[in-house]
């Protein structure tokens, strides 16, 4: 379970896709055809003709989870393609790590605010418009011109308060007897869904260096939850075996022989991971 303002404890529910009418930035005009189910890489077919100069948004599918709100950390998978030749520019479905958008009053494109805020978790949203107006926070134009039309598909995994945490539990602390070679250990049992290898997990965590045991990373301090696909190469060593089979709401310790991914080098790390949700 995860603590939310107002006492809500359920953050994410399975998606229920329902076609709805255009809404948001502007309406009307031709739009791409997007097929595929929520959570899988969308198949995009771009029609002939020009998309228009103004950004347009369509909610392709409505989820059944909690609605995102201003102040949330919103986690979403994103597929970005050029309108002219339908060539892929960015896909988190391949990168295995969804984007994190923090709605804390800092600059976020109005198009992304309208696409992500107020939508239930599990929703799929289509956004079309000039690159300068439809790219998300921190995304670079690169070789794409500011006026070049882009197609953006967003799968909203969920919105989470920056301080989302296990219900009634203190912030995590690295156990004194944990070493990089320690087997994974459950400090707090969860009662939610079982985590499967290959699933997307939403977590808060603390990482400490070894042997100094000094804290070197903390999602709690950095701004809120993160999402990862639980596959080798997408998470630090030890996470897949350490989290697989645990339940949402659990707190797990994992020792990792390196500070990064399987091909990384660096000092070992110790992790304490709070599993907030799994998809």
mmCIF file of C-alpha atoms in Angstrom:
data_model
loop_
_atom_site.group_PDB
_atom_site.id
_atom_site.type_symbol
_atom_site.label_atom_id
_atom_site.label_comp_id
_atom_site.label_asym_id
_atom_site.label_seq_id
_atom_site.Cartn_x
_atom_site.Cartn_y
_atom_site.Cartn_z
ATOM 1 C CA UNK A 1 0.000 0.000 0.000
ATOM 2 C CA UNK A 2 1.018 3.596 -0.567
ATOM 3 C CA UNK A 3 -0.027 6.620 1.440
ATOM 4 C CA UNK A 4 -1.812 9.371 -0.478
ATOM 5 C CA UNK A 5 -3.345 12.688 0.555
ATOM 6 C CA UNK A 6 -6.838 12.151 1.871
ATOM 7 C CA UNK A 7 -6.123 8.614 3.026
ATOM 8 C CA UNK A 8 -6.129 6.895 -0.363
ATOM 9 C CA UNK A 9 -3.862 3.880 -0.453
ATOM 10 C CA UNK A 10 -4.291 2.490 -3.955
ATOM 11 C CA UNK A 11 -2.290 4.322 -6.601
ATOM 12 C CA UNK A 12 -2.632 2.319 -9.794
ATOM 13 C CA UNK A 13 -5.209 0.010 -11.282
ATOM 14 C CA UNK A 14 -5.170 -2.034 -14.492
ATOM 15 C CA UNK A 15 -5.952 -0.039 -17.604
ATOM 16 C CA UNK A 16 -9.377 -0.137 -19.202
ATOM 17 C CA UNK A 17 -9.107 1.300 -22.694
ATOM 18 C CA UNK A 18 -12.118 3.240 -23.932
ATOM 19 C CA UNK A 19 -12.234 5.451 -27.006
ATOM 20 C CA UNK A 20 -13.271 9.012 -26.245
ATOM 21 C CA UNK A 21 -13.603 12.265 -28.150
ATOM 22 C CA UNK A 22 -10.826 14.772 -28.728
ATOM 23 C CA UNK A 23 -10.079 17.102 -25.876
ATOM 24 C CA UNK A 24 -7.420 19.377 -24.469
ATOM 25 C CA UNK A 25 -5.223 21.679 -26.500
ATOM 26 C CA UNK A 26 -7.335 22.037 -29.645
ATOM 27 C CA UNK A 27 -9.791 19.867 -31.536
ATOM 28 C CA UNK A 28 -10.286 18.956 -35.170
ATOM 29 C CA UNK A 29 -7.912 18.048 -37.994
ATOM 30 C CA UNK A 30 -6.400 14.762 -39.062
ATOM 31 C CA UNK A 31 -4.690 12.611 -36.483
ATOM 32 C CA UNK A 32 -2.530 9.465 -36.648
ATOM 33 C CA UNK A 33 -3.968 6.007 -36.082
ATOM 34 C CA UNK A 34 -2.524 4.430 -32.929
ATOM 35 C CA UNK A 35 -3.061 0.748 -32.175
ATOM 36 C CA UNK A 36 -1.847 -1.593 -29.447
ATOM 37 C CA UNK A 37 -2.681 -2.049 -25.795
ATOM 38 C CA UNK A 38 -1.662 0.123 -22.881
ATOM 39 C CA UNK A 39 1.833 -0.663 -21.656
ATOM 40 C CA UNK A 40 3.051 -2.047 -24.987
ATOM 41 C CA UNK A 41 4.900 -0.041 -27.619
ATOM 42 C CA UNK A 42 2.230 1.632 -29.776
ATOM 43 C CA UNK A 43 1.964 1.087 -33.516
ATOM 44 C CA UNK A 44 1.588 4.493 -35.178
ATOM 45 C CA UNK A 45 0.244 5.104 -38.691
ATOM 46 C CA UNK A 46 0.614 8.714 -39.869
ATOM 47 C CA UNK A 47 -1.919 9.873 -42.500
ATOM 48 C CA UNK A 48 -1.102 11.928 -45.554
ATOM 49 C CA UNK A 49 -1.498 15.664 -45.277
ATOM 50 C CA UNK A 50 -0.413 18.329 -42.831
ATOM 51 C CA UNK A 51 -1.318 18.076 -39.148
ATOM 52 C CA UNK A 52 -1.936 21.783 -38.647
ATOM 53 C CA UNK A 53 0.071 24.376 -36.774
ATOM 54 C CA UNK A 54 -1.542 24.120 -33.342
ATOM 55 C CA UNK A 55 -0.968 21.249 -30.876
ATOM 56 C CA UNK A 56 -3.827 18.761 -30.615
ATOM 57 C CA UNK A 57 -4.543 16.077 -28.060
ATOM 58 C CA UNK A 58 -6.763 12.981 -28.037
ATOM 59 C CA UNK A 59 -7.338 10.643 -25.104
ATOM 60 C CA UNK A 60 -7.156 7.238 -26.778
ATOM 61 C CA UNK A 61 -7.904 5.158 -23.731
ATOM 62 C CA UNK A 62 -9.121 5.927 -20.221
ATOM 63 C CA UNK A 63 -7.595 4.021 -17.329
ATOM 64 C CA UNK A 64 -9.289 3.120 -14.064
ATOM 65 C CA UNK A 65 -6.651 4.335 -11.614
ATOM 66 C CA UNK A 66 -6.247 7.437 -9.496
ATOM 67 C CA UNK A 67 -6.331 10.706 -11.433
ATOM 68 C CA UNK A 68 -3.078 12.605 -11.597
ATOM 69 C CA UNK A 69 -2.988 16.066 -10.061
ATOM 70 C CA UNK A 70 -0.757 19.115 -9.896
ATOM 71 C CA UNK A 71 2.053 18.512 -7.423
ATOM 72 C CA UNK A 72 2.385 14.867 -8.460
ATOM 73 C CA UNK A 73 5.376 13.061 -9.833
ATOM 74 C CA UNK A 74 3.878 11.576 -13.008
ATOM 75 C CA UNK A 75 5.466 8.479 -14.510
ATOM 76 C CA UNK A 76 4.726 7.630 -18.129
ATOM 77 C CA UNK A 77 6.024 5.660 -21.065
ATOM 78 C CA UNK A 78 6.430 7.761 -24.188
ATOM 79 C CA UNK A 79 6.829 7.151 -27.925
ATOM 80 C CA UNK A 80 7.853 10.122 -30.090
ATOM 81 C CA UNK A 81 7.835 10.033 -33.912
ATOM 82 C CA UNK A 82 8.187 12.595 -36.688
ATOM 83 C CA UNK A 83 5.041 13.306 -38.678
ATOM 84 C CA UNK A 84 6.849 13.593 -42.021
ATOM 85 C CA UNK A 85 8.251 10.054 -42.221
ATOM 86 C CA UNK A 86 6.989 8.346 -39.033
ATOM 87 C CA UNK A 87 10.571 7.766 -37.902
ATOM 88 C CA UNK A 88 11.118 7.053 -34.183
ATOM 89 C CA UNK A 89 12.877 9.763 -32.165
ATOM 90 C CA UNK A 90 12.480 8.424 -28.623
ATOM 91 C CA UNK A 91 10.886 5.393 -27.027
ATOM 92 C CA UNK A 92 10.987 4.502 -23.344
ATOM 93 C CA UNK A 93 9.512 1.122 -24.270
ATOM 94 C CA UNK A 94 12.968 0.256 -25.610
ATOM 95 C CA UNK A 95 14.890 2.079 -22.882
ATOM 96 C CA UNK A 96 12.930 0.238 -20.157
ATOM 97 C CA UNK A 97 12.723 3.323 -17.964
ATOM 98 C CA UNK A 98 9.630 5.554 -18.157
ATOM 99 C CA UNK A 99 9.944 9.322 -18.040
ATOM 100 C CA UNK A 100 9.448 11.192 -14.778
ATOM 101 C CA UNK A 101 7.653 14.542 -14.896
ATOM 102 C CA UNK A 102 7.544 16.552 -11.670
ATOM 103 C CA UNK A 103 4.602 18.979 -11.506
ATOM 104 C CA UNK A 104 5.966 21.104 -8.692
ATOM 105 C CA UNK A 105 5.442 24.540 -10.240
ATOM 106 C CA UNK A 106 8.562 24.491 -12.388
ATOM 107 C CA UNK A 107 8.362 24.835 -16.147
ATOM 108 C CA UNK A 108 6.508 22.016 -17.868
ATOM 109 C CA UNK A 109 5.046 22.439 -21.338
ATOM 110 C CA UNK A 110 1.352 23.338 -21.232
ATOM 111 C CA UNK A 111 0.731 20.548 -23.738
ATOM 112 C CA UNK A 112 2.210 18.005 -21.346
ATOM 113 C CA UNK A 113 0.307 19.462 -18.425
ATOM 114 C CA UNK A 114 -2.958 19.019 -20.307
ATOM 115 C CA UNK A 115 -1.964 15.555 -21.525
ATOM 116 C CA UNK A 116 -0.846 14.213 -18.131
ATOM 117 C CA UNK A 117 -2.755 16.043 -15.402
ATOM 118 C CA UNK A 118 -6.299 15.008 -14.555
ATOM 119 C CA UNK A 119 -6.003 11.671 -16.364
ATOM 120 C CA UNK A 120 -6.577 8.354 -14.580
ATOM 121 C CA UNK A 121 -3.607 6.023 -14.323
ATOM 122 C CA UNK A 122 -3.763 3.519 -17.142
ATOM 123 C CA UNK A 123 -4.737 6.122 -19.763
ATOM 124 C CA UNK A 124 -3.163 6.441 -23.217
ATOM 125 C CA UNK A 125 -2.942 9.950 -24.703
ATOM 126 C CA UNK A 126 -1.989 11.103 -28.204
ATOM 127 C CA UNK A 127 -0.380 14.509 -28.682
ATOM 128 C CA UNK A 128 0.484 16.081 -32.064
ATOM 129 C CA UNK A 129 2.126 19.428 -32.696
ATOM 130 C CA UNK A 130 5.321 21.369 -33.425
ATOM 131 C CA UNK A 131 8.369 19.940 -31.673
ATOM 132 C CA UNK A 132 8.974 23.102 -29.655
ATOM 133 C CA UNK A 133 5.506 22.769 -28.105
ATOM 134 C CA UNK A 134 5.091 19.012 -27.597
ATOM 135 C CA UNK A 135 8.466 17.806 -26.346
ATOM 136 C CA UNK A 136 8.571 17.052 -22.636
ATOM 137 C CA UNK A 137 10.743 18.640 -19.938
ATOM 138 C CA UNK A 138 14.453 18.238 -20.566
ATOM 139 C CA UNK A 139 13.974 16.711 -24.013
ATOM 140 C CA UNK A 140 16.322 18.116 -26.639
ATOM 141 C CA UNK A 141 15.301 19.006 -30.174
ATOM 142 C CA UNK A 142 18.526 17.615 -31.624
ATOM 143 C CA UNK A 143 18.283 17.522 -35.410
ATOM 144 C CA UNK A 144 14.527 18.032 -35.302
ATOM 145 C CA UNK A 145 13.490 21.576 -36.117
ATOM 146 C CA UNK A 146 11.383 23.536 -33.649
ATOM 147 C CA UNK A 147 8.474 23.751 -36.121
ATOM 148 C CA UNK A 148 8.640 20.114 -37.261
ATOM 149 C CA UNK A 149 5.434 18.227 -36.360
ATOM 150 C CA UNK A 150 5.835 15.360 -33.937
ATOM 151 C CA UNK A 151 3.574 12.530 -32.821
ATOM 152 C CA UNK A 152 3.738 11.784 -29.090
ATOM 153 C CA UNK A 153 1.996 8.808 -27.453
ATOM 154 C CA UNK A 154 1.933 8.727 -23.643
ATOM 155 C CA UNK A 155 0.966 5.773 -21.439
ATOM 156 C CA UNK A 156 0.312 7.179 -17.964
ATOM 157 C CA UNK A 157 1.552 4.728 -15.352
ATOM 158 C CA UNK A 158 0.446 6.874 -12.442
ATOM 159 C CA UNK A 159 0.762 10.066 -10.461
ATOM 160 C CA UNK A 160 2.431 9.903 -7.074
ATOM 161 C CA UNK A 161 2.999 12.469 -4.343
ATOM 162 C CA UNK A 162 6.722 13.287 -4.095
ATOM 163 C CA UNK A 163 6.747 11.939 -0.537
ATOM 164 C CA UNK A 164 4.780 8.762 -1.324
ATOM 165 C CA UNK A 165 5.843 6.096 1.149
ATOM 166 C CA UNK A 166 4.761 2.847 2.720
ATOM 167 C CA UNK A 167 1.733 3.411 4.921
ATOM 168 C CA UNK A 168 2.671 4.112 8.532
ATOM 169 C CA UNK A 169 6.348 3.296 8.042
ATOM 170 C CA UNK A 170 9.437 5.440 8.756
ATOM 171 C CA UNK A 171 11.875 6.371 6.025
ATOM 172 C CA UNK A 172 14.239 3.520 5.119
ATOM 173 C CA UNK A 173 17.654 3.125 6.764
ATOM 174 C CA UNK A 174 20.406 0.804 5.509
ATOM 175 C CA UNK A 175 20.784 -2.065 8.035
ATOM 176 C CA UNK A 176 24.137 -2.139 9.821
ATOM 177 C CA UNK A 177 24.811 -5.776 8.862
ATOM 178 C CA UNK A 178 24.069 -5.386 5.128
ATOM 179 C CA UNK A 179 27.008 -5.935 2.731
ATOM 180 C CA UNK A 180 27.179 -6.011 -1.095
ATOM 181 C CA UNK A 181 27.239 -9.817 -0.934
ATOM 182 C CA UNK A 182 24.263 -10.135 1.412
ATOM 183 C CA UNK A 183 21.275 -12.018 -0.026
ATOM 184 C CA UNK A 184 18.121 -9.946 -0.537
ATOM 185 C CA UNK A 185 16.127 -9.527 2.647
ATOM 186 C CA UNK A 186 12.532 -8.462 3.253
ATOM 187 C CA UNK A 187 12.377 -5.905 6.066
ATOM 188 C CA UNK A 188 8.643 -5.245 5.712
ATOM 189 C CA UNK A 189 6.176 -7.637 4.099
ATOM 190 C CA UNK A 190 3.859 -6.268 1.435
ATOM 191 C CA UNK A 191 0.227 -7.243 0.920
ATOM 192 C CA UNK A 192 -0.276 -6.052 -2.638
ATOM 193 C CA UNK A 193 0.272 -7.675 -6.017
ATOM 194 C CA UNK A 194 3.259 -9.961 -6.496
ATOM 195 C CA UNK A 195 6.130 -8.431 -8.453
ATOM 196 C CA UNK A 196 7.042 -10.335 -11.617
ATOM 197 C CA UNK A 197 10.311 -10.208 -13.538
ATOM 198 C CA UNK A 198 9.760 -7.938 -16.529
ATOM 199 C CA UNK A 199 7.123 -5.855 -14.743
ATOM 200 C CA UNK A 200 7.397 -2.113 -14.289
ATOM 201 C CA UNK A 201 8.029 -1.314 -10.639
ATOM 202 C CA UNK A 202 7.450 2.071 -8.982
ATOM 203 C CA UNK A 203 9.839 2.499 -6.078
ATOM 204 C CA UNK A 204 11.354 4.834 -3.555
ATOM 205 C CA UNK A 205 14.837 3.845 -2.455
ATOM 206 C CA UNK A 206 17.989 4.754 -0.556
ATOM 207 C CA UNK A 207 21.464 3.793 -1.783
ATOM 208 C CA UNK A 208 24.651 3.727 0.290
ATOM 209 C CA UNK A 209 28.262 3.296 -0.828
ATOM 210 C CA UNK A 210 30.444 0.462 0.401
ATOM 211 C CA UNK A 211 32.456 0.313 2.602
ATOM 212 C CA UNK A 212 31.814 3.877 3.769
ATOM 213 C CA UNK A 213 28.044 3.239 4.084
ATOM 214 C CA UNK A 214 27.535 6.908 3.216
ATOM 215 C CA UNK A 215 24.227 7.710 1.506
ATOM 216 C CA UNK A 216 24.933 8.502 -2.151
ATOM 217 C CA UNK A 217 21.410 8.503 -3.595
ATOM 218 C CA UNK A 218 17.878 8.800 -2.285
ATOM 219 C CA UNK A 219 14.704 9.125 -4.327
ATOM 220 C CA UNK A 220 13.060 10.604 -1.222
ATOM 221 C CA UNK A 221 15.518 13.507 -1.328
ATOM 222 C CA UNK A 222 15.680 13.701 -5.121
ATOM 223 C CA UNK A 223 12.021 14.472 -5.684
ATOM 224 C CA UNK A 224 9.923 11.338 -5.599
ATOM 225 C CA UNK A 225 9.287 7.860 -6.974
ATOM 226 C CA UNK A 226 10.936 6.371 -10.026
ATOM 227 C CA UNK A 227 9.780 3.629 -12.399
ATOM 228 C CA UNK A 228 11.925 0.850 -13.837
ATOM 229 C CA UNK A 229 11.293 -2.247 -15.890
ATOM 230 C CA UNK A 230 12.542 -5.170 -13.852
ATOM 231 C CA UNK A 231 14.896 -6.730 -16.393
ATOM 232 C CA UNK A 232 18.685 -7.193 -16.384
ATOM 233 C CA UNK A 233 20.438 -4.121 -17.718
ATOM 234 C CA UNK A 234 17.596 -1.765 -16.812
ATOM 235 C CA UNK A 235 18.155 -1.872 -13.043
ATOM 236 C CA UNK A 236 21.265 -2.240 -10.863
ATOM 237 C CA UNK A 237 22.611 -5.779 -10.362
ATOM 238 C CA UNK A 238 20.655 -7.667 -7.726
ATOM 239 C CA UNK A 239 17.378 -5.822 -8.218
ATOM 240 C CA UNK A 240 15.703 -8.415 -10.443
ATOM 241 C CA UNK A 241 16.289 -11.359 -8.099
ATOM 242 C CA UNK A 242 15.845 -9.131 -5.050
ATOM 243 C CA UNK A 243 12.420 -7.777 -6.014
ATOM 244 C CA UNK A 244 10.919 -10.640 -7.999
ATOM 245 C CA UNK A 245 8.291 -12.461 -5.948
ATOM 246 C CA UNK A 246 7.993 -9.690 -3.362
ATOM 247 C CA UNK A 247 4.667 -7.918 -2.979
ATOM 248 C CA UNK A 248 3.706 -4.302 -3.414
ATOM 249 C CA UNK A 249 4.107 -2.577 -0.077
ATOM 250 C CA UNK A 250 7.292 -4.466 0.803
ATOM 251 C CA UNK A 251 10.622 -2.990 1.889
ATOM 252 C CA UNK A 252 13.586 -5.007 0.589
ATOM 253 C CA UNK A 253 17.360 -4.754 1.041
ATOM 254 C CA UNK A 254 19.586 -5.573 -1.926
ATOM 255 C CA UNK A 255 23.371 -5.640 -2.108
ATOM 256 C CA UNK A 256 24.856 -4.731 -5.482
ATOM 257 C CA UNK A 257 28.480 -5.456 -6.462
ATOM 258 C CA UNK A 258 28.693 -2.328 -8.665
ATOM 259 C CA UNK A 259 27.165 1.134 -8.513
ATOM 260 C CA UNK A 260 25.362 0.817 -11.816
ATOM 261 C CA UNK A 261 24.277 -1.709 -14.410
ATOM 262 C CA UNK A 262 25.932 -4.981 -15.498
ATOM 263 C CA UNK A 263 28.506 -3.262 -17.735
ATOM 264 C CA UNK A 264 29.238 -0.480 -15.236
ATOM 265 C CA UNK A 265 32.208 -0.104 -12.953
ATOM 266 C CA UNK A 266 32.365 1.581 -9.596
ATOM 267 C CA UNK A 267 32.075 1.023 -5.892
ATOM 268 C CA UNK A 268 29.523 -1.490 -4.611
ATOM 269 C CA UNK A 269 26.229 -0.202 -3.251
ATOM 270 C CA UNK A 270 23.657 -1.161 -0.685
ATOM 271 C CA UNK A 271 19.997 -0.517 -1.454
ATOM 272 C CA UNK A 272 16.853 -0.335 0.645
ATOM 273 C CA UNK A 273 13.865 -0.348 -1.729
ATOM 274 C CA UNK A 274 10.222 0.435 -0.984
ATOM 275 C CA UNK A 275 7.945 -1.140 -3.602
ATOM 276 C CA UNK A 276 5.084 1.308 -4.122
ATOM 277 C CA UNK A 277 3.440 -0.317 -7.117
ATOM 278 C CA UNK A 278 3.940 -2.829 -9.930
ATOM 279 C CA UNK A 279 2.423 -3.038 -13.389
#
